[in-house]
One Martini backbone bead per residue (centre of mass of N, CA, C, O) as a GRO file, in nm:
protein
  427
    1MET     BB    1  -2.656  -2.107  -1.523
    2PRO     BB    2  -2.589  -2.416  -1.668
    3ILE     BB    3  -2.846  -2.572  -1.634
    4ILE     BB    4  -3.013  -2.331  -1.779
    5PHE     BB    5  -2.895  -2.245  -2.035
    6PHE     BB    6  -2.977  -2.564  -2.189
    7ILE     BB    7  -3.278  -2.523  -2.121
    8PHE     BB    8  -3.320  -2.313  -2.332
    9VAL     BB    9  -3.201  -2.367  -2.553
   10GLU     BB   10  -3.373  -2.623  -2.613
   11ASN     BB   11  -3.617  -2.486  -2.622
   12LEU     BB   12  -3.527  -2.308  -2.870
   13ASN     BB   13  -3.526  -2.581  -3.036
   14GLU     BB   14  -3.817  -2.673  -3.047
   15MET     BB   15  -3.936  -2.433  -3.083
   16GLY     BB   16  -3.748  -2.289  -3.420
   17PHE     BB   17  -3.647  -1.973  -3.352
   18PHE     BB   18  -3.375  -1.966  -3.539
   19LYS     BB   19  -3.525  -2.110  -3.774
   20ASN     BB   20  -3.792  -1.885  -3.804
   21TRP     BB   21  -3.598  -1.669  -3.853
   22SER     BB   22  -3.404  -1.753  -4.103
   23ASP     BB   23  -3.610  -1.773  -4.303
   24LYS     BB   24  -3.708  -1.466  -4.272
   25ILE     BB   25  -3.386  -1.388  -4.405
   26THR     BB   26  -3.493  -1.601  -4.683
   27VAL     BB   27  -3.729  -1.381  -4.766
   28PHE     BB   28  -3.612  -1.104  -4.762
   29VAL     BB   29  -3.376  -1.133  -4.964
   30ASN     BB   30  -3.542  -1.300  -5.211
   31GLN     BB   31  -3.700  -0.989  -5.258
   32TYR     BB   32  -3.460  -0.772  -5.251
   33ILE     BB   33  -3.278  -0.986  -5.425
   34THR     BB   34  -3.150  -1.128  -5.631
   35ASP     BB   35  -2.966  -1.381  -5.742
   36ASP     BB   36  -2.648  -1.272  -5.756
   37LEU     BB   37  -2.677  -1.203  -5.434
   38TYR     BB   38  -2.818  -1.339  -5.281
   39LEU     BB   39  -2.599  -1.525  -5.103
   40PRO     BB   40  -2.418  -1.304  -4.953
   41PHE     BB   41  -2.651  -1.160  -4.849
   42ALA     BB   42  -2.757  -1.395  -4.620
   43ILE     BB   43  -2.517  -1.522  -4.495
   44GLY     BB   44  -2.453  -1.219  -4.393
   45ALA     BB   45  -2.688  -1.179  -4.234
   46LYS     BB   46  -2.704  -1.373  -4.048
   47LEU     BB   47  -2.389  -1.307  -3.929
   48ILE     BB   48  -2.554  -1.104  -3.810
   49PHE     BB   49  -2.754  -1.221  -3.617
   50LEU     BB   50  -2.564  -1.344  -3.463
   51ILE     BB   51  -2.398  -1.130  -3.343
   52LEU     BB   52  -2.623  -0.995  -3.174
   53ILE     BB   53  -2.690  -1.253  -3.017
   54PHE     BB   54  -2.384  -1.256  -2.910
   55ILE     BB   55  -2.456  -1.000  -2.764
   56VAL     BB   56  -2.659  -1.009  -2.617
   57VAL     BB   57  -2.588  -1.233  -2.429
   58ASP     BB   58  -2.321  -1.135  -2.338
   59ILE     BB   59  -2.458  -0.933  -2.158
   60ILE     BB   60  -2.589  -1.115  -1.964
   61SER     BB   61  -2.357  -1.308  -1.896
   62ILE     BB   62  -2.186  -1.077  -1.708
   63LEU     BB   63  -2.396  -0.956  -1.537
   64PHE     BB   64  -2.426  -1.259  -1.399
   65TRP     BB   65  -2.140  -1.321  -1.318
   66LYS     BB   66  -2.065  -1.057  -1.163
   67TYR     BB   67  -2.262  -1.123  -0.961
   68PHE     BB   68  -2.212  -1.317  -0.864
   69SER     BB   69  -1.935  -1.307  -0.769
   70LYS     BB   70  -1.992  -1.077  -0.589
   71ILE     BB   71  -2.160  -1.294  -0.379
   72LEU     BB   72  -2.026  -1.454  -0.337
   73VAL     BB   73  -1.826  -1.360  -0.168
   74LYS     BB   74  -1.952  -1.215   0.056
   75ILE     BB   75  -2.018  -1.529   0.148
   76LEU     BB   76  -1.764  -1.618   0.202
   77GLY     BB   77  -1.566  -1.359   0.341
   78GLY     BB   78  -1.324  -1.297   0.189
   79LYS     BB   79  -1.179  -1.438  -0.005
   80LEU     BB   80  -0.878  -1.349  -0.147
   81ILE     BB   81  -0.866  -1.571  -0.399
   82LEU     BB   82  -1.190  -1.417  -0.463
   83LYS     BB   83  -1.093  -1.094  -0.488
   84GLU     BB   84  -0.855  -1.218  -0.731
   85ILE     BB   85  -1.065  -1.318  -0.920
   86TYR     BB   86  -1.227  -1.090  -0.966
   87SER     BB   87  -1.023  -0.853  -1.017
   88GLN     BB   88  -0.984  -1.020  -1.314
   89LYS     BB   89  -1.194  -1.113  -1.456
   90VAL     BB   90  -1.295  -1.421  -1.498
   91TRP     BB   91  -1.653  -1.354  -1.537
   92ARG     BB   92  -1.595  -1.231  -1.833
   93SER     BB   93  -1.460  -1.537  -1.956
   94LEU     BB   94  -1.735  -1.710  -1.799
   95ALA     BB   95  -1.946  -1.517  -2.053
   96HIS     BB   96  -1.818  -1.565  -2.361
   97PHE     BB   97  -1.828  -1.873  -2.336
   98PHE     BB   98  -2.129  -1.877  -2.270
   99SER     BB   99  -2.224  -1.750  -2.573
  100LEU     BB  100  -2.042  -1.954  -2.773
  101LEU     BB  101  -2.226  -2.186  -2.667
  102PHE     BB  102  -2.486  -2.047  -2.757
  103CYS     BB  103  -2.359  -2.040  -3.063
  104PHE     BB  104  -2.272  -2.353  -3.123
  105PHE     BB  105  -2.604  -2.451  -3.070
  106ILE     BB  106  -2.773  -2.248  -3.300
  107TYR     BB  107  -2.604  -2.169  -3.612
  108GLU     BB  108  -2.716  -2.424  -3.747
  109ASP     BB  109  -3.050  -2.289  -3.739
  110ILE     BB  110  -2.958  -2.069  -3.947
  111PHE     BB  111  -2.835  -2.211  -4.156
  112GLY     BB  112  -2.832  -2.471  -4.249
  113THR     BB  113  -2.838  -2.696  -4.571
  114ARG     BB  114  -2.814  -2.451  -4.747
  115HIS     BB  115  -2.508  -2.367  -4.576
  116PRO     BB  116  -2.226  -2.566  -4.543
  117ARG     BB  117  -1.971  -2.395  -4.554
  118THR     BB  118  -2.095  -2.202  -4.319
  119ASN     BB  119  -2.072  -2.418  -4.105
  120LEU     BB  120  -1.801  -2.464  -4.061
  121TYR     BB  121  -1.659  -2.236  -4.044
  122THR     BB  122  -1.835  -2.095  -3.824
  123GLU     BB  123  -1.736  -2.360  -3.614
  124ARG     BB  124  -1.464  -2.256  -3.615
  125MET     BB  125  -1.507  -2.039  -3.501
  126ILE     BB  126  -1.635  -2.095  -3.251
  127ILE     BB  127  -1.367  -2.188  -3.160
  128PHE     BB  128  -1.164  -2.032  -3.167
  129GLY     BB  129  -1.318  -1.801  -2.957
  130GLN     BB  130  -1.313  -2.023  -2.722
  131VAL     BB  131  -0.966  -2.078  -2.670
  132MET     BB  132  -0.904  -1.777  -2.661
  133VAL     BB  133  -1.080  -1.747  -2.378
  134PHE     BB  134  -1.000  -1.950  -2.223
  135ALA     BB  135  -0.666  -1.835  -2.228
  136VAL     BB  136  -0.787  -1.649  -2.037
  137LEU     BB  137  -0.870  -1.765  -1.831
  138THR     BB  138  -0.600  -1.896  -1.760
  139TYR     BB  139  -0.438  -1.630  -1.725
  140ARG     BB  140  -0.604  -1.510  -1.479
  141LEU     BB  141  -0.610  -1.722  -1.279
  142VAL     BB  142  -0.364  -1.720  -1.271
  143LYS     BB  143  -0.273  -1.401  -1.163
  144ALA     BB  144  -0.478  -1.501  -0.951
  145VAL     BB  145  -0.314  -1.649  -0.827
  146GLU     BB  146  -0.023  -1.452  -0.795
  147SER     BB  147  -0.134  -1.253  -0.597
  148TYR     BB  148  -0.217  -1.388  -0.368
  149TYR     BB  149   0.052  -1.483  -0.273
  150GLU     BB  150   0.229  -1.220  -0.294
  151LYS     BB  151   0.079  -1.156  -0.010
  152ASN     BB  152   0.131  -1.462   0.146
  153GLN     BB  153   0.377  -1.461   0.095
  154ASP     BB  154   0.692  -1.457   0.127
  155GLY     BB  155   0.980  -1.419  -0.127
  156TYR     BB  156   1.072  -1.749  -0.184
  157ARG     BB  157   0.796  -1.831  -0.308
  158ILE     BB  158   0.749  -1.583  -0.533
  159THR     BB  159   0.971  -1.699  -0.711
  160ALA     BB  160   0.835  -1.978  -0.753
  161ILE     BB  161   0.574  -1.898  -0.886
  162LYS     BB  162   0.658  -1.683  -1.073
  163ALA     BB  163   0.765  -1.891  -1.282
  164ILE     BB  164   0.537  -2.104  -1.271
  165SER     BB  165   0.345  -1.836  -1.434
  166GLU     BB  166   0.578  -1.769  -1.651
  167SER     BB  167   0.562  -2.044  -1.811
  168LEU     BB  168   0.223  -2.061  -1.835
  169LYS     BB  169   0.208  -1.832  -2.034
  170VAL     BB  170   0.393  -1.870  -2.246
  171PHE     BB  171   0.321  -2.165  -2.311
  172GLY     BB  172  -0.010  -2.128  -2.330
  173ILE     BB  173   0.022  -1.945  -2.583
  174VAL     BB  174   0.096  -2.117  -2.755
  175ILE     BB  175  -0.023  -2.382  -2.734
  176PHE     BB  176  -0.332  -2.177  -2.831
  177SER     BB  177  -0.182  -2.090  -3.089
  178LEU     BB  178  -0.231  -2.364  -3.193
  179ILE     BB  179  -0.496  -2.479  -3.197
  180GLY     BB  180  -0.600  -2.290  -3.322
  181ILE     BB  181  -0.502  -2.321  -3.604
  182PHE     BB  182  -0.623  -2.577  -3.637
  183VAL     BB  183  -0.894  -2.519  -3.608
  184ILE     BB  184  -0.893  -2.400  -3.803
  185PHE     BB  185  -0.826  -2.555  -4.048
  186GLY     BB  186  -0.855  -2.877  -3.973
  187ILE     BB  187  -0.716  -3.030  -3.783
  188SER     BB  188  -0.586  -3.277  -3.652
  189LEU     BB  189  -0.441  -3.456  -3.417
  190GLN     BB  190  -0.254  -3.643  -3.556
  191ALA     BB  191  -0.093  -3.393  -3.660
  192VAL     BB  192  -0.091  -3.250  -3.376
  193ILE     BB  193   0.177  -3.434  -3.303
  194GLY     BB  194   0.299  -3.500  -3.556
  195VAL     BB  195   0.477  -3.209  -3.505
  196LEU     BB  196   0.521  -3.154  -3.275
  197GLY     BB  197   0.757  -3.393  -3.252
  198ALA     BB  198   0.902  -3.234  -3.479
  199VAL     BB  199   0.914  -2.939  -3.291
  200THR     BB  200   1.090  -3.021  -2.989
  201ALA     BB  201   1.394  -2.904  -3.063
  202VAL     BB  202   1.301  -2.589  -3.133
  203VAL     BB  203   1.168  -2.552  -2.836
  204LEU     BB  204   1.393  -2.554  -2.698
  205LEU     BB  205   1.565  -2.385  -2.815
  206VAL     BB  206   1.378  -2.117  -2.775
  207PHE     BB  207   1.337  -2.178  -2.445
  208ARG     BB  208   1.574  -2.233  -2.302
  209ASP     BB  209   1.557  -1.963  -2.103
  210THR     BB  210   1.278  -1.987  -1.992
  211ILE     BB  211   1.383  -2.332  -1.974
  212LEU     BB  212   1.598  -2.151  -1.681
  213GLY     BB  213   1.409  -1.967  -1.556
  214PHE     BB  214   1.222  -2.185  -1.377
  215VAL     BB  215   1.441  -2.346  -1.257
  216THR     BB  216   1.602  -2.125  -1.110
  217GLY     BB  217   1.307  -2.079  -0.947
  218ILE     BB  218   1.315  -2.302  -0.784
  219HIS     BB  219   1.623  -2.285  -0.671
  220VAL     BB  220   1.567  -2.050  -0.507
  221SER     BB  221   1.297  -2.158  -0.347
  222THR     BB  222   1.378  -2.312  -0.222
  223SER     BB  223   1.720  -2.229  -0.092
  224LYS     BB  224   1.655  -1.902  -0.020
  225ASN     BB  225   1.939  -1.721  -0.141
  226LEU     BB  226   1.630  -1.558  -0.234
  227LYS     BB  227   1.501  -1.250  -0.314
  228ILE     BB  228   1.282  -0.972  -0.285
  229GLY     BB  229   1.500  -0.695  -0.174
  230ASP     BB  230   1.739  -0.785  -0.173
  231TRP     BB  231   2.062  -0.752  -0.078
  232ILE     BB  232   2.330  -0.761  -0.343
  233GLY     BB  233   2.577  -0.872  -0.548
  234ILE     BB  234   2.824  -0.863  -0.847
  235PRO     BB  235   3.110  -0.895  -0.997
  236LYS     BB  236   3.079  -0.964  -1.284
  237TYR     BB  237   2.883  -0.672  -1.345
  238ASN     BB  238   2.939  -0.469  -1.106
  239ILE     BB  239   2.660  -0.527  -0.879
  240GLU     BB  240   2.490  -0.328  -0.685
  241GLY     BB  241   2.170  -0.397  -0.499
  242ASN     BB  242   1.830  -0.432  -0.562
  243ILE     BB  243   1.552  -0.636  -0.557
  244GLN     BB  244   1.289  -0.595  -0.836
  245ASP     BB  245   1.274  -0.850  -0.994
  246ILE     BB  246   1.187  -1.160  -1.098
  247ASN     BB  247   1.179  -1.382  -1.366
  248LEU     BB  248   1.168  -1.570  -1.593
  249LEU     BB  249   1.458  -1.402  -1.783
  250THR     BB  250   1.461  -1.143  -1.557
  251THR     BB  251   1.632  -0.941  -1.357
  252LYS     BB  252   1.587  -0.660  -1.135
  253ILE     BB  253   1.838  -0.411  -1.036
  254GLN     BB  254   1.889  -0.175  -0.830
  255ASN     BB  255   2.059   0.062  -0.773
  256PHE     BB  256   2.201   0.290  -0.585
  257ASP     BB  257   2.252   0.526  -0.774
  258LYS     BB  258   1.921   0.446  -0.925
  259THR     BB  259   2.021   0.235  -1.183
  260ILE     BB  260   1.904  -0.048  -1.392
  261SER     BB  261   1.920  -0.409  -1.381
  262THR     BB  262   1.999  -0.642  -1.580
  263ILE     BB  263   1.946  -1.023  -1.568
  264PRO     BB  264   1.972  -1.350  -1.660
  265THR     BB  265   1.784  -1.587  -1.411
  266TYR     BB  266   2.004  -1.817  -1.461
  267ASP     BB  267   2.254  -1.674  -1.335
  268LEU     BB  268   2.203  -1.705  -1.036
  269MET     BB  269   2.311  -2.042  -1.057
  270SER     BB  270   2.648  -1.943  -1.215
  271THR     BB  271   2.671  -1.708  -1.042
  272GLU     BB  272   2.816  -1.486  -0.802
  273ILE     BB  273   2.588  -1.398  -0.484
  274ARG     BB  274   2.566  -1.148  -0.273
  275ASN     BB  275   2.418  -1.159   0.034
  276HIS     BB  276   2.347  -0.840   0.223
  277GLN     BB  277   2.076  -0.901   0.420
  278ILE     BB  278   2.170  -1.099   0.668
  279MET     BB  279   2.318  -0.829   0.737
  280TYR     BB  280   2.133  -0.589   0.801
  281GLU     BB  281   1.917  -0.693   0.986
  282GLY     BB  282   2.163  -0.798   1.136
  283SER     BB  283   2.300  -0.476   1.235
  284SER     BB  284   2.557  -0.606   1.087
  285ARG     BB  285   2.869  -0.436   0.891
  286ARG     BB  286   3.182  -0.434   0.856
  287ILE     BB  287   3.519  -0.366   0.933
  288LYS     BB  288   3.773  -0.355   0.618
  289ARG     BB  289   4.067  -0.208   0.682
  290SER     BB  290   4.327   0.018   0.635
  291VAL     BB  291   4.684   0.107   0.721
  292TYR     BB  292   4.948   0.308   0.611
  293PHE     BB  293   5.314   0.281   0.765
  294ASN     BB  294   5.598   0.417   0.800
  295ILE     BB  295   5.848   0.273   0.910
  296LYS     BB  296   6.088   0.494   0.956
  297SER     BB  297   5.893   0.529   1.235
  298PHE     BB  298   5.942   0.285   1.353
  299THR     BB  299   6.023   0.240   1.730
  300PHE     BB  300   6.128   0.267   2.018
  301VAL     BB  301   6.073   0.270   2.356
  302ASP     BB  302   6.130   0.532   2.596
  303ASP     BB  303   6.125   0.737   2.772
  304ALA     BB  304   6.014   0.969   2.616
  305PHE     BB  305   5.772   0.794   2.527
  306TYR     BB  306   5.655   0.735   2.782
  307ASP     BB  307   5.593   1.012   2.886
  308LYS     BB  308   5.401   1.077   2.620
  309VAL     BB  309   5.175   0.808   2.683
  310LYS     BB  310   5.140   0.762   3.038
  311ASP     BB  311   4.816   0.903   3.012
  312ILE     BB  312   4.697   0.707   2.795
  313ASN     BB  313   4.434   0.538   2.930
  314LEU     BB  314   4.408   0.244   2.711
  315ILE     BB  315   4.707   0.182   2.778
  316SER     BB  316   4.862   0.232   3.057
  317ALA     BB  317   4.827  -0.025   3.167
  318TYR     BB  318   4.980  -0.190   3.021
  319LEU     BB  319   5.256  -0.038   2.968
  320ASP     BB  320   5.316  -0.143   3.281
  321ARG     BB  321   5.339  -0.412   3.219
  322LYS     BB  322   5.549  -0.440   3.021
  323LEU     BB  323   5.751  -0.287   3.173
  324ARG     BB  324   5.733  -0.519   3.390
  325GLU     BB  325   5.857  -0.740   3.237
  326ILE     BB  326   6.098  -0.644   3.096
  327ALA     BB  327   6.250  -0.607   3.367
  328GLU     BB  328   6.256  -0.928   3.478
  329SER     BB  329   6.423  -0.990   3.136
  330LYS     BB  330   6.632  -0.851   3.201
  331LYS     BB  331   6.765  -0.961   3.420
  332GLY     BB  332   7.098  -1.082   3.346
  333ILE     BB  333   7.143  -0.899   3.092
  334PRO     BB  334   7.364  -0.820   2.895
  335HIS     BB  335   7.303  -0.504   2.811
  336ALA     BB  336   7.038  -0.369   2.917
  337ASP     BB  337   7.034  -0.072   2.874
  338ARG     BB  338   6.967  -0.156   2.620
  339LEU     BB  339   6.717  -0.213   2.400
  340ILE     BB  340   6.763  -0.434   2.163
  341ASN     BB  341   6.776  -0.555   2.449
  342GLY     BB  342   6.558  -0.757   2.421
  343GLN     BB  343   6.206  -0.694   2.571
  344GLN     BB  344   6.031  -0.489   2.381
  345LEU     BB  345   5.899  -0.188   2.257
  346THR     BB  346   5.672  -0.035   2.040
  347ASN     BB  347   5.495   0.208   1.871
  348ILE     BB  348   5.362   0.006   1.713
  349GLY     BB  349   5.248  -0.179   1.898
  350LEU     BB  350   5.096   0.018   2.092
  351PHE     BB  351   4.874   0.144   1.917
  352ARG     BB  352   4.748  -0.187   1.870
  353ASN     BB  353   4.642  -0.098   2.144
  354TYR     BB  354   4.508   0.110   2.125
  355VAL     BB  355   4.298   0.047   1.914
  356LEU     BB  356   4.200  -0.204   2.016
  357ASN     BB  357   4.062  -0.103   2.266
  358PHE     BB  358   3.908   0.093   2.141
  359LEU     BB  359   3.685  -0.056   1.993
  360LYS     BB  360   3.631  -0.221   2.273
  361ASN     BB  361   3.482   0.069   2.392
  362ASN     BB  362   3.304   0.095   2.120
  363PRO     BB  363   2.956   0.130   2.103
  364LYS     BB  364   2.976   0.144   1.770
  365ILE     BB  365   3.016  -0.186   1.789
  366ASP     BB  366   3.049  -0.527   1.790
  367GLN     BB  367   3.134  -0.728   2.090
  368ASP     BB  368   2.999  -1.033   1.957
  369GLU     BB  369   3.246  -0.970   1.728
  370ILE     BB  370   3.525  -1.009   1.569
  371ILE     BB  371   3.816  -0.831   1.693
  372LEU     BB  372   4.053  -0.668   1.483
  373VAL     BB  373   4.468  -0.626   1.461
  374ARG     BB  374   4.647  -0.606   1.203
  375GLN     BB  375   4.924  -0.748   1.000
  376LEU     BB  376   5.058  -0.700   0.725
  377GLU     BB  377   5.188  -0.726   0.456
  378ILE     BB  378   5.397  -0.582   0.282
  379THR     BB  379   5.464  -0.284   0.143
  380PRO     BB  380   5.577  -0.022  -0.090
  381GLN     BB  381   5.372   0.159   0.082
  382GLY     BB  382   5.408   0.001   0.339
  383LEU     BB  383   5.240  -0.069   0.661
  384PRO     BB  384   4.993  -0.245   0.714
  385LEU     BB  385   4.696  -0.163   0.898
  386GLU     BB  386   4.447  -0.405   0.999
  387ILE     BB  387   4.040  -0.360   1.078
  388TYR     BB  388   3.824  -0.566   1.255
  389CYS     BB  389   3.488  -0.546   1.200
  390PHE     BB  390   3.159  -0.452   1.342
  391ALA     BB  391   2.897  -0.311   1.286
  392ASN     BB  392   2.578  -0.216   1.515
  393LYS     BB  393   2.506  -0.109   1.191
  394ALA     BB  394   2.381  -0.150   0.805
  395ASP     BB  395   2.308   0.196   0.721
  396LEU     BB  396   2.505   0.332   0.513
  397VAL     BB  397   2.516   0.584   0.696
  398ASP     BB  398   2.602   0.479   0.926
  399TYR     BB  399   2.820   0.281   0.862
  400GLU     BB  400   2.987   0.569   0.754
  401ARG     BB  401   3.000   0.666   0.975
  402ILE     BB  402   3.150   0.491   1.218
  403GLN     BB  403   3.419   0.425   0.984
  404ALA     BB  404   3.486   0.780   0.988
  405ASP     BB  405   3.517   0.773   1.294
  406ILE     BB  406   3.703   0.611   1.374
  407PHE     BB  407   3.946   0.684   1.109
  408ASP     BB  408   3.988   0.973   1.218
  409HIS     BB  409   4.098   0.833   1.503
  410ILE     BB  410   4.367   0.699   1.385
  411LEU     BB  411   4.506   0.922   1.203
  412THR     BB  412   4.566   1.094   1.448
  413ALA     BB  413   4.687   0.872   1.677
  414ALA     BB  414   4.942   0.872   1.537
  415LYS     BB  415   5.077   1.104   1.612
  416GLU     BB  416   5.096   1.022   1.938
  417PHE     BB  417   5.311   0.795   1.790
  418ASP     BB  418   5.523   0.898   1.539
  419LEU     BB  419   5.318   0.823   1.304
  420GLU     BB  420   5.390   0.720   0.965
  421VAL     BB  421   5.105   0.821   0.725
  422MET     BB  422   5.061   0.778   0.420
  423GLN     BB  423   4.995   0.830   0.062
  424VAL     BB  424   4.816   0.609  -0.121
  425ASN     BB  425   4.853   0.588  -0.481
  426LYS     BB  426   4.671   0.470  -0.687
  427VAL     BB  427   4.665   0.284  -1.057
   0.00000   0.00000   0.00000
């Protein structure tokens, strides 16, 4: 196409095709328009003629590049990157660019030496159009590459690619806009470089968030800490949900109540982020909750209490073993018949052992992870007994059901051990 295009334009120029038509327009306007209005009408008619040529050439060029691109995709076996380039209509920008290039080669033949100022402004407008078309072409290519990688790469690389593509888009808009302005007003390259040097500090200040967002995107990608779709929590903003999008300026998070939160992307480097995705994908989620007991309900295990709990399967073996140990340790101790003397069992201690065995025998608890039942520091509300283990299902519904079943059982089982559960009111 490019070779045929240049040969075609060169032949038309040698034939004087456009120059002849320009002369015909001049003669026509001279015959029917007065001398006072001759110049604006002649220039206007030639501009219309140039625009019509552009439209005709653009239609032909669009058809050519569209079908050429479609055939190219089929010949190369439907490569995904070519499909994305085709779907982003890069061929349309190429068609516009070649149409403007065609006009650039013929505009002098149309206006000739009679309209030097019109030649100058026409040249600038054509070049300006080419700059804008090239900017759109670049944007579409970047968008095609971004779309290709979104479909064929993991979430971490997508974050980096989006950061790079968004940065290219932003700075591309600025650069091409400046070039377009400089072309229209005929500012020299030396002046452009001088202006850019003078406004560097201002540009850095204006695009501070953009630069930080770009750096954050690269950091997130290389560190593989986060990706789109991850379940995260941000204590600073009291946010917990799934990442929907990470772009140059903002990160969008869908909370579990279906609301949407946005935070500055650069906050991903400077703020504490809790990523729960590994836990979720690993089908294991931590349970860490306490039950408060009234200290006044704690007692030693006497014969009456022993008769009450000896048939509880989860502690019967433990209870018998401990009683034998206690009986052996009390031999030779004065006043051994008194409970407080020597080693002894308590109802809270038995209950702690019962809860531990209950968790170890629960099929909904991950037995490969730590299972712990421990006493925490005494509070004005009572003694906290903390249950620390991992449910073997991380999905929110399943996790909450498992946790509720465990604590339903524990709170009810406490009555069998004569323990009083405190109802804590948090102010």
